[in-house]
Amino acid sequence: MVDYILAVDGGGSKTAFCIADVEKKNKVYFYTGSTSFKSVGIKEAQKNLELGLGKIQRNMDITFDKIKYSVFGLSGIDCDKDYEILARVIMKAGVKENFYLCNDSELALYAASDIPGIIVIAGTGSIVLGINSEGKKIRIGGWSYDFSDLGSGFWIGKEILKYTVLYCDGCYSYHPIFSRILSYYNIDKFKALPVFLTGRKNNYPEIASLARLVIEGGKREESLPLKILDEAAYYLAQYTYSVYKGLSLNNTDINIVMSGGVMKNQVVMERFKIKLTDKIGSQDKISFITVDKEPVDGGIVMAQKILHNGMIH
């Protein structure tokens, strides 16, 4: 009889499930909608988690007792109360014991690196998580699109909207990207844009999608997009350096893992590397790497560590 380990990576837009035999020789992936209860609510998160677990049971013809350990990395775990809420969701879905629950950023780190390591995620939002060799964790960012997540796709989109509206109000000089923002929203006149934006809900993914226009402008070496992307790299480097200092990683060989659509863009990535290296003072013991696996694979690594060693860190 084959025993299994399970990893679940629950994000704001989708949830990835990976079921593997304990020796990690065979992996099968399943996907459902978001399990971020702060984005879709507890009922929807519960439904999507149960849907994914049901797919595994039906397609793999296995029961929960054959899953020796499960790792759940779920978006929205910011405090003990969040942990308690999601632990109840998991147990209600049928996983009663032998599971580890953490923020989804931890899975992304283990998908690319062992500890000590730091992962810098900049996609729609941004978060930096570091773990040292003693297992101490420090997390910065990822608290809210509205007042945190600096350097993220949403932050970049919000910045270009800020400058575009300033131009509409006659308070900023014209830049070519403003016309592309107008076209994105299918609006004919700049005077109409502020009223149009005021009437829309704060659609985080939509605003974050404007980062693509800024990145394209950066590739063309347009001054305003480069200014915004340089600031994004600065904030991400500052987040990372604060984690680095807090974990006392000086003179330690360490991987800096870069993940997310914004972070993997060359314009941002190269500026980030330069700014972080300037803060640390040397790059001799730092390796910058990108995630070439699905973050959910990190959960399989973590589950194996627990089964074999009794602990992750």
JSON list of N, CA and C in Angstrom, two decimals, residues 13-79:
[
{"chain": "A", "resi": 13, "resn": "SER", "atom": "N", "xyz": [-6.12, 34.07, -5.97]},
{"chain": "A", "resi": 13, "resn": "SER", "atom": "CA", "xyz": [-6.86, 33.81, -7.21]},
{"chain": "A", "resi": 13, "resn": "SER", "atom": "C", "xyz": [-7.10, 32.33, -7.45]},
{"chain": "A", "resi": 14, "resn": "LYS", "atom": "N", "xyz": [-6.21, 31.46, -6.98]},
{"chain": "A", "resi": 14, "resn": "LYS", "atom": "CA", "xyz": [-6.40, 30.02, -7.17]},
{"chain": "A", "resi": 14, "resn": "LYS", "atom": "C", "xyz": [-5.72, 29.26, -6.04]},
{"chain": "A", "resi": 15, "resn": "THR", "atom": "N", "xyz": [-6.04, 27.97, -5.95]},
{"chain": "A", "resi": 15, "resn": "THR", "atom": "CA", "xyz": [-5.42, 27.09, -4.97]},
{"chain": "A", "resi": 15, "resn": "THR", "atom": "C", "xyz": [-4.86, 25.88, -5.70]},
{"chain": "A", "resi": 16, "resn": "ALA", "atom": "N", "xyz": [-3.59, 25.57, -5.43]},
{"chain": "A", "resi": 16, "resn": "ALA", "atom": "CA", "xyz": [-2.93, 24.42, -6.04]},
{"chain": "A", "resi": 16, "resn": "ALA", "atom": "C", "xyz": [-2.80, 23.31, -5.00]},
{"chain": "A", "resi": 17, "resn": "PHE", "atom": "N", "xyz": [-3.15, 22.09, -5.39]},
{"chain": "A", "resi": 17, "resn": "PHE", "atom": "CA", "xyz": [-3.02, 20.90, -4.55]},
{"chain": "A", "resi": 17, "resn": "PHE", "atom": "C", "xyz": [-2.00, 19.97, -5.20]},
{"chain": "A", "resi": 18, "resn": "CYS", "atom": "N", "xyz": [-1.07, 19.46, -4.41]},
{"chain": "A", "resi": 18, "resn": "CYS", "atom": "CA", "xyz": [-0.11, 18.48, -4.92]},
{"chain": "A", "resi": 18, "resn": "CYS", "atom": "C", "xyz": [-0.11, 17.27, -4.00]},
{"chain": "A", "resi": 19, "resn": "ILE", "atom": "N", "xyz": [-0.41, 16.11, -4.55]},
{"chain": "A", "resi": 19, "resn": "ILE", "atom": "CA", "xyz": [-0.38, 14.86, -3.81]},
{"chain": "A", "resi": 19, "resn": "ILE", "atom": "C", "xyz": [0.77, 14.03, -4.33]},
{"chain": "A", "resi": 20, "resn": "ALA", "atom": "N", "xyz": [1.59, 13.51, -3.42]},
{"chain": "A", "resi": 20, "resn": "ALA", "atom": "CA", "xyz": [2.77, 12.74, -3.83]},
{"chain": "A", "resi": 20, "resn": "ALA", "atom": "C", "xyz": [2.94, 11.54, -2.92]},
{"chain": "A", "resi": 21, "resn": "ASP", "atom": "N", "xyz": [3.57, 10.48, -3.44]},
{"chain": "A", "resi": 21, "resn": "ASP", "atom": "CA", "xyz": [3.92, 9.38, -2.55]},
{"chain": "A", "resi": 21, "resn": "ASP", "atom": "C", "xyz": [5.04, 9.86, -1.63]},
{"chain": "A", "resi": 22, "resn": "VAL", "atom": "N", "xyz": [5.23, 9.18, -0.52]},
{"chain": "A", "resi": 22, "resn": "VAL", "atom": "CA", "xyz": [6.14, 9.68, 0.51]},
{"chain": "A", "resi": 22, "resn": "VAL", "atom": "C", "xyz": [7.58, 9.79, 0.03]},
{"chain": "A", "resi": 23, "resn": "GLU", "atom": "N", "xyz": [7.94, 9.08, -0.99]},
{"chain": "A", "resi": 23, "resn": "GLU", "atom": "CA", "xyz": [9.30, 9.18, -1.54]},
{"chain": "A", "resi": 23, "resn": "GLU", "atom": "C", "xyz": [9.40, 10.25, -2.62]},
{"chain": "A", "resi": 24, "resn": "LYS", "atom": "N", "xyz": [8.31, 10.93, -2.86]},
{"chain": "A", "resi": 24, "resn": "LYS", "atom": "CA", "xyz": [8.28, 12.07, -3.81]},
{"chain": "A", "resi": 24, "resn": "LYS", "atom": "C", "xyz": [8.60, 11.64, -5.26]},
{"chain": "A", "resi": 25, "resn": "LYS", "atom": "N", "xyz": [8.33, 10.37, -5.56]},
{"chain": "A", "resi": 25, "resn": "LYS", "atom": "CA", "xyz": [8.65, 9.88, -6.91]},
{"chain": "A", "resi": 25, "resn": "LYS", "atom": "C", "xyz": [7.58, 10.28, -7.92]},
{"chain": "A", "resi": 26, "resn": "ASN", "atom": "N", "xyz": [6.35, 10.38, -7.45]},
{"chain": "A", "resi": 26, "resn": "ASN", "atom": "CA", "xyz": [5.24, 10.73, -8.34]},
{"chain": "A", "resi": 26, "resn": "ASN", "atom": "C", "xyz": [4.42, 11.85, -7.71]},
{"chain": "A", "resi": 27, "resn": "LYS", "atom": "N", "xyz": [4.14, 12.87, -8.51]},
{"chain": "A", "resi": 27, "resn": "LYS", "atom": "CA", "xyz": [3.33, 14.00, -8.06]},
{"chain": "A", "resi": 27, "resn": "LYS", "atom": "C", "xyz": [2.16, 14.19, -9.01]},
{"chain": "A", "resi": 28, "resn": "VAL", "atom": "N", "xyz": [1.01, 14.52, -8.43]},
{"chain": "A", "resi": 28, "resn": "VAL", "atom": "CA", "xyz": [-0.17, 14.84, -9.22]},
{"chain": "A", "resi": 28, "resn": "VAL", "atom": "C", "xyz": [-0.73, 16.16, -8.70]},
{"chain": "A", "resi": 29, "resn": "TYR", "atom": "N", "xyz": [-1.13, 17.04, -9.62]},
{"chain": "A", "resi": 29, "resn": "TYR", "atom": "CA", "xyz": [-1.59, 18.38, -9.25]},
{"chain": "A", "resi": 29, "resn": "TYR", "atom": "C", "xyz": [-3.07, 18.55, -9.57]},
{"chain": "A", "resi": 30, "resn": "PHE", "atom": "N", "xyz": [-3.74, 19.29, -8.70]},
{"chain": "A", "resi": 30, "resn": "PHE", "atom": "CA", "xyz": [-5.14, 19.67, -8.91]},
{"chain": "A", "resi": 30, "resn": "PHE", "atom": "C", "xyz": [-5.29, 21.15, -8.56]},
{"chain": "A", "resi": 31, "resn": "TYR", "atom": "N", "xyz": [-6.32, 21.78, -9.11]},
{"chain": "A", "resi": 31, "resn": "TYR", "atom": "CA", "xyz": [-6.49, 23.22, -8.90]},
{"chain": "A", "resi": 31, "resn": "TYR", "atom": "C", "xyz": [-7.97, 23.55, -8.66]},
{"chain": "A", "resi": 32, "resn": "THR", "atom": "N", "xyz": [-8.17, 24.53, -7.78]},
{"chain": "A", "resi": 32, "resn": "THR", "atom": "CA", "xyz": [-9.52, 25.08, -7.56]},
{"chain": "A", "resi": 32, "resn": "THR", "atom": "C", "xyz": [-9.39, 26.59, -7.41]},
{"chain": "A", "resi": 33, "resn": "GLY", "atom": "N", "xyz": [-10.49, 27.22, -7.03]},
{"chain": "A", "resi": 33, "resn": "GLY", "atom": "CA", "xyz": [-10.49, 28.66, -6.84]},
{"chain": "A", "resi": 33, "resn": "GLY", "atom": "C", "xyz": [-9.80, 29.06, -5.54]},
{"chain": "A", "resi": 34, "resn": "SER", "atom": "N", "xyz": [-9.89, 30.33, -5.21]},
{"chain": "A", "resi": 34, "resn": "SER", "atom": "CA", "xyz": [-9.17, 30.90, -4.07]},
{"chain": "A", "resi": 34, "resn": "SER", "atom": "C", "xyz": [-9.61, 30.30, -2.74]},
{"chain": "A", "resi": 35, "resn": "THR", "atom": "N", "xyz": [-8.64, 30.10, -1.85]},
{"chain": "A", "resi": 35, "resn": "THR", "atom": "CA", "xyz": [-8.93, 29.74, -0.46]},
{"chain": "A", "resi": 35, "resn": "THR", "atom": "C", "xyz": [-8.45, 30.84, 0.49]},
{"chain": "A", "resi": 36, "resn": "SER", "atom": "N", "xyz": [-8.28, 32.06, -0.05]},
{"chain": "A", "resi": 36, "resn": "SER", "atom": "CA", "xyz": [-7.93, 33.21, 0.78]},
{"chain": "A", "resi": 36, "resn": "SER", "atom": "C", "xyz": [-9.22, 33.77, 1.37]},
{"chain": "A", "resi": 37, "resn": "PHE", "atom": "N", "xyz": [-9.47, 33.47, 2.64]},
{"chain": "A", "resi": 37, "resn": "PHE", "atom": "CA", "xyz": [-10.75, 33.87, 3.23]},
{"chain": "A", "resi": 37, "resn": "PHE", "atom": "C", "xyz": [-10.90, 35.38, 3.32]},
{"chain": "A", "resi": 38, "resn": "LYS", "atom": "N", "xyz": [-9.79, 36.11, 3.31]},
{"chain": "A", "resi": 38, "resn": "LYS", "atom": "CA", "xyz": [-9.87, 37.56, 3.35]},
{"chain": "A", "resi": 38, "resn": "LYS", "atom": "C", "xyz": [-10.24, 38.15, 1.99]},
{"chain": "A", "resi": 39, "resn": "SER", "atom": "N", "xyz": [-10.09, 37.35, 0.94]},
{"chain": "A", "resi": 39, "resn": "SER", "atom": "CA", "xyz": [-10.45, 37.80, -0.40]},
{"chain": "A", "resi": 39, "resn": "SER", "atom": "C", "xyz": [-11.84, 37.33, -0.80]},
{"chain": "A", "resi": 40, "resn": "VAL", "atom": "N", "xyz": [-12.17, 36.07, -0.48]},
{"chain": "A", "resi": 40, "resn": "VAL", "atom": "CA", "xyz": [-13.43, 35.50, -0.97]},
{"chain": "A", "resi": 40, "resn": "VAL", "atom": "C", "xyz": [-14.41, 35.14, 0.14]},
{"chain": "A", "resi": 41, "resn": "GLY", "atom": "N", "xyz": [-14.00, 35.27, 1.39]},
{"chain": "A", "resi": 41, "resn": "GLY", "atom": "CA", "xyz": [-14.87, 34.90, 2.50]},
{"chain": "A", "resi": 41, "resn": "GLY", "atom": "C", "xyz": [-14.65, 33.46, 2.94]},
{"chain": "A", "resi": 42, "resn": "ILE", "atom": "N", "xyz": [-15.05, 33.16, 4.17]},
{"chain": "A", "resi": 42, "resn": "ILE", "atom": "CA", "xyz": [-14.80, 31.84, 4.74]},
{"chain": "A", "resi": 42, "resn": "ILE", "atom": "C", "xyz": [-15.58, 30.75, 4.00]},
{"chain": "A", "resi": 43, "resn": "LYS", "atom": "N", "xyz": [-16.84, 31.02, 3.65]},
{"chain": "A", "resi": 43, "resn": "LYS", "atom": "CA", "xyz": [-17.66, 30.00, 2.99]},
{"chain": "A", "resi": 43, "resn": "LYS", "atom": "C", "xyz": [-17.07, 29.59, 1.65]},
{"chain": "A", "resi": 44, "resn": "GLU", "atom": "N", "xyz": [-16.64, 30.57, 0.86]},
{"chain": "A", "resi": 44, "resn": "GLU", "atom": "CA", "xyz": [-16.06, 30.27, -0.45]},
{"chain": "A", "resi": 44, "resn": "GLU", "atom": "C", "xyz": [-14.71, 29.56, -0.30]},
{"chain": "A", "resi": 45, "resn": "ALA", "atom": "N", "xyz": [-13.92, 29.99, 0.68]},
{"chain": "A", "resi": 45, "resn": "ALA", "atom": "CA", "xyz": [-12.63, 29.33, 0.93]},
{"chain": "A", "resi": 45, "resn": "ALA", "atom": "C", "xyz": [-12.85, 27.88, 1.34]},
{"chain": "A", "resi": 46, "resn": "GLN", "atom": "N", "xyz": [-13.84, 27.66, 2.21]},
{"chain": "A", "resi": 46, "resn": "GLN", "atom": "CA", "xyz": [-14.18, 26.30, 2.64]},
{"chain": "A", "resi": 46, "resn": "GLN", "atom": "C", "xyz": [-14.60, 25.45, 1.44]},
{"chain": "A", "resi": 47, "resn": "LYS", "atom": "N", "xyz": [-15.45, 26.01, 0.59]},
{"chain": "A", "resi": 47, "resn": "LYS", "atom": "CA", "xyz": [-15.95, 25.27, -0.58]},
{"chain": "A", "resi": 47, "resn": "LYS", "atom": "C", "xyz": [-14.82, 24.87, -1.51]},
{"chain": "A", "resi": 48, "resn": "ASN", "atom": "N", "xyz": [-13.90, 25.80, -1.78]},
{"chain": "A", "resi": 48, "resn": "ASN", "atom": "CA", "xyz": [-12.81, 25.52, -2.71]},
{"chain": "A", "resi": 48, "resn": "ASN", "atom": "C", "xyz": [-11.81, 24.52, -2.13]},
{"chain": "A", "resi": 49, "resn": "LEU", "atom": "N", "xyz": [-11.59, 24.59, -0.82]},
{"chain": "A", "resi": 49, "resn": "LEU", "atom": "CA", "xyz": [-10.70, 23.61, -0.19]},
{"chain": "A", "resi": 49, "resn": "LEU", "atom": "C", "xyz": [-11.31, 22.21, -0.26]},
{"chain": "A", "resi": 50, "resn": "GLU", "atom": "N", "xyz": [-12.59, 22.11, 0.07]},
{"chain": "A", "resi": 50, "resn": "GLU", "atom": "CA", "xyz": [-13.26, 20.81, 0.02]},
{"chain": "A", "resi": 50, "resn": "GLU", "atom": "C", "xyz": [-13.33, 20.28, -1.41]},
{"chain": "A", "resi": 51, "resn": "LEU", "atom": "N", "xyz": [-13.50, 21.18, -2.38]},
{"chain": "A", "resi": 51, "resn": "LEU", "atom": "CA", "xyz": [-13.54, 20.77, -3.78]},
{"chain": "A", "resi": 51, "resn": "LEU", "atom": "C", "xyz": [-12.21, 20.15, -4.20]},
{"chain": "A", "resi": 52, "resn": "GLY", "atom": "N", "xyz": [-11.10, 20.79, -3.81]},
{"chain": "A", "resi": 52, "resn": "GLY", "atom": "CA", "xyz": [-9.78, 20.27, -4.17]},
{"chain": "A", "resi": 52, "resn": "GLY", "atom": "C", "xyz": [-9.49, 18.94, -3.50]},
{"chain": "A", "resi": 53, "resn": "LEU", "atom": "N", "xyz": [-9.81, 18.83, -2.21]},
{"chain": "A", "resi": 53, "resn": "LEU", "atom": "CA", "xyz": [-9.59, 17.57, -1.50]},
{"chain": "A", "resi": 53, "resn": "LEU", "atom": "C", "xyz": [-10.47, 16.46, -2.08]},
{"chain": "A", "resi": 54, "resn": "GLY", "atom": "N", "xyz": [-11.68, 16.83, -2.49]},
{"chain": "A", "resi": 54, "resn": "GLY", "atom": "CA", "xyz": [-12.57, 15.86, -3.12]},
{"chain": "A", "resi": 54, "resn": "GLY", "atom": "C", "xyz": [-12.02, 15.35, -4.45]},
{"chain": "A", "resi": 55, "resn": "LYS", "atom": "N", "xyz": [-11.42, 16.25, -5.22]},
{"chain": "A", "resi": 55, "resn": "LYS", "atom": "CA", "xyz": [-10.81, 15.85, -6.50]},
{"chain": "A", "resi": 55, "resn": "LYS", "atom": "C", "xyz": [-9.71, 14.82, -6.26]},
{"chain": "A", "resi": 56, "resn": "ILE", "atom": "N", "xyz": [-8.90, 15.06, -5.23]},
{"chain": "A", "resi": 56, "resn": "ILE", "atom": "CA", "xyz": [-7.81, 14.14, -4.91]},
{"chain": "A", "resi": 56, "resn": "ILE", "atom": "C", "xyz": [-8.37, 12.76, -4.55]},
{"chain": "A", "resi": 57, "resn": "GLN", "atom": "N", "xyz": [-9.38, 12.75, -3.68]},
{"chain": "A", "resi": 57, "resn": "GLN", "atom": "CA", "xyz": [-9.95, 11.47, -3.24]},
{"chain": "A", "resi": 57, "resn": "GLN", "atom": "C", "xyz": [-10.57, 10.70, -4.40]},
{"chain": "A", "resi": 58, "resn": "ARG", "atom": "N", "xyz": [-11.30, 11.41, -5.27]},
{"chain": "A", "resi": 58, "resn": "ARG", "atom": "CA", "xyz": [-11.97, 10.72, -6.38]},
{"chain": "A", "resi": 58, "resn": "ARG", "atom": "C", "xyz": [-10.99, 10.27, -7.45]},
{"chain": "A", "resi": 59, "resn": "ASN", "atom": "N", "xyz": [-10.09, 11.16, -7.85]},
{"chain": "A", "resi": 59, "resn": "ASN", "atom": "CA", "xyz": [-9.18, 10.85, -8.95]},
{"chain": "A", "resi": 59, "resn": "ASN", "atom": "C", "xyz": [-8.06, 9.91, -8.56]},
{"chain": "A", "resi": 60, "resn": "MET", "atom": "N", "xyz": [-7.63, 9.99, -7.30]},
{"chain": "A", "resi": 60, "resn": "MET", "atom": "CA", "xyz": [-6.53, 9.14, -6.84]},
{"chain": "A", "resi": 60, "resn": "MET", "atom": "C", "xyz": [-7.03, 7.89, -6.10]},
{"chain": "A", "resi": 61, "resn": "ASP", "atom": "N", "xyz": [-8.33, 7.88, -5.82]},
{"chain": "A", "resi": 61, "resn": "ASP", "atom": "CA", "xyz": [-8.95, 6.76, -5.10]},
{"chain": "A", "resi": 61, "resn": "ASP", "atom": "C", "xyz": [-8.22, 6.49, -3.78]},
{"chain": "A", "resi": 62, "resn": "ILE", "atom": "N", "xyz": [-8.04, 7.57, -3.00]},
{"chain": "A", "resi": 62, "resn": "ILE", "atom": "CA", "xyz": [-7.40, 7.43, -1.70]},
{"chain": "A", "resi": 62, "resn": "ILE", "atom": "C", "xyz": [-8.26, 8.10, -0.63]},
{"chain": "A", "resi": 63, "resn": "THR", "atom": "N", "xyz": [-8.10, 7.68, 0.60]},
{"chain": "A", "resi": 63, "resn": "THR", "atom": "CA", "xyz": [-8.80, 8.28, 1.73]},
{"chain": "A", "resi": 63, "resn": "THR", "atom": "C", "xyz": [-7.80, 9.06, 2.58]},
{"chain": "A", "resi": 64, "resn": "PHE", "atom": "N", "xyz": [-8.32, 9.91, 3.46]},
{"chain": "A", "resi": 64, "resn": "PHE", "atom": "CA", "xyz": [-7.46, 10.77, 4.26]},
{"chain": "A", "resi": 64, "resn": "PHE", "atom": "C", "xyz": [-6.47, 9.98, 5.12]},
{"chain": "A", "resi": 65, "resn": "ASP", "atom": "N", "xyz": [-6.85, 8.77, 5.52]},
{"chain": "A", "resi": 65, "resn": "ASP", "atom": "CA", "xyz": [-5.95, 7.99, 6.38]},
{"chain": "A", "resi": 65, "resn": "ASP", "atom": "C", "xyz": [-4.68, 7.55, 5.65]},
{"chain": "A", "resi": 66, "resn": "LYS", "atom": "N", "xyz": [-4.69, 7.62, 4.31]},
{"chain": "A", "resi": 66, "resn": "LYS", "atom": "CA", "xyz": [-3.50, 7.27, 3.54]},
{"chain": "A", "resi": 66, "resn": "LYS", "atom": "C", "xyz": [-2.56, 8.46, 3.37]},
{"chain": "A", "resi": 67, "resn": "ILE", "atom": "N", "xyz": [-3.02, 9.65, 3.76]},
{"chain": "A", "resi": 67, "resn": "ILE", "atom": "CA", "xyz": [-2.17, 10.85, 3.69]},
{"chain": "A", "resi": 67, "resn": "ILE", "atom": "C", "xyz": [-1.47, 11.00, 5.04]},
{"chain": "A", "resi": 68, "resn": "LYS", "atom": "N", "xyz": [-0.18, 10.73, 5.06]},
{"chain": "A", "resi": 68, "resn": "LYS", "atom": "CA", "xyz": [0.56, 10.69, 6.32]},
{"chain": "A", "resi": 68, "resn": "LYS", "atom": "C", "xyz": [0.84, 12.08, 6.88]},
{"chain": "A", "resi": 69, "resn": "TYR", "atom": "N", "xyz": [0.98, 13.06, 6.00]},
{"chain": "A", "resi": 69, "resn": "TYR", "atom": "CA", "xyz": [1.18, 14.44, 6.48]},
{"chain": "A", "resi": 69, "resn": "TYR", "atom": "C", "xyz": [0.75, 15.42, 5.40]},
{"chain": "A", "resi": 70, "resn": "SER", "atom": "N", "xyz": [0.21, 16.56, 5.85]},
{"chain": "A", "resi": 70, "resn": "SER", "atom": "CA", "xyz": [-0.24, 17.60, 4.93]},
{"chain": "A", "resi": 70, "resn": "SER", "atom": "C", "xyz": [0.34, 18.94, 5.34]},
{"chain": "A", "resi": 71, "resn": "VAL", "atom": "N", "xyz": [0.71, 19.74, 4.36]},
{"chain": "A", "resi": 71, "resn": "VAL", "atom": "CA", "xyz": [1.18, 21.11, 4.59]},
{"chain": "A", "resi": 71, "resn": "VAL", "atom": "C", "xyz": [0.26, 22.06, 3.85]},
{"chain": "A", "resi": 72, "resn": "PHE", "atom": "N", "xyz": [-0.31, 23.01, 4.57]},
{"chain": "A", "resi": 72, "resn": "PHE", "atom": "CA", "xyz": [-1.20, 24.01, 3.99]},
{"chain": "A", "resi": 72, "resn": "PHE", "atom": "C", "xyz": [-0.53, 25.38, 4.09]},
{"chain": "A", "resi": 73, "resn": "GLY", "atom": "N", "xyz": [-0.20, 25.95, 2.95]},
{"chain": "A", "resi": 73, "resn": "GLY", "atom": "CA", "xyz": [0.31, 27.32, 2.91]},
{"chain": "A", "resi": 73, "resn": "GLY", "atom": "C", "xyz": [-0.77, 28.21, 2.34]},
{"chain": "A", "resi": 74, "resn": "LEU", "atom": "N", "xyz": [-1.43, 28.97, 3.20]},
{"chain": "A", "resi": 74, "resn": "LEU", "atom": "CA", "xyz": [-2.62, 29.70, 2.78]},
{"chain": "A", "resi": 74, "resn": "LEU", "atom": "C", "xyz": [-2.43, 31.21, 2.93]},
{"chain": "A", "resi": 75, "resn": "SER", "atom": "N", "xyz": [-2.89, 31.92, 1.94]},
{"chain": "A", "resi": 75, "resn": "SER", "atom": "CA", "xyz": [-2.84, 33.38, 1.97]},
{"chain": "A", "resi": 75, "resn": "SER", "atom": "C", "xyz": [-3.76, 33.91, 3.07]},
{"chain": "A", "resi": 76, "resn": "GLY", "atom": "N", "xyz": [-3.35, 35.00, 3.69]},
{"chain": "A", "resi": 76, "resn": "GLY", "atom": "CA", "xyz": [-4.20, 35.64, 4.69]},
{"chain": "A", "resi": 76, "resn": "GLY", "atom": "C", "xyz": [-3.89, 35.27, 6.12]},
{"chain": "A", "resi": 77, "resn": "ILE", "atom": "N", "xyz": [-2.85, 34.44, 6.35]},
{"chain": "A", "resi": 77, "resn": "ILE", "atom": "CA", "xyz": [-2.46, 34.11, 7.72]},
{"chain": "A", "resi": 77, "resn": "ILE", "atom": "C", "xyz": [-1.52, 35.19, 8.23]},
{"chain": "A", "resi": 78, "resn": "ASP", "atom": "N", "xyz": [-2.08, 36.13, 8.96]},
{"chain": "A", "resi": 78, "resn": "ASP", "atom": "CA", "xyz": [-1.30, 37.27, 9.44]},
{"chain": "A", "resi": 78, "resn": "ASP", "atom": "C", "xyz": [-1.17, 37.31, 10.96]},
{"chain": "A", "resi": 79, "resn": "CYS", "atom": "N", "xyz": [-1.95, 36.49, 11.67]},
{"chain": "A", "resi": 79, "resn": "CYS", "atom": "CA", "xyz": [-1.91, 36.51, 13.13]},
{"chain": "A", "resi": 79, "resn": "CYS", "atom": "C", "xyz": [-2.48, 35.19, 13.65]}
]
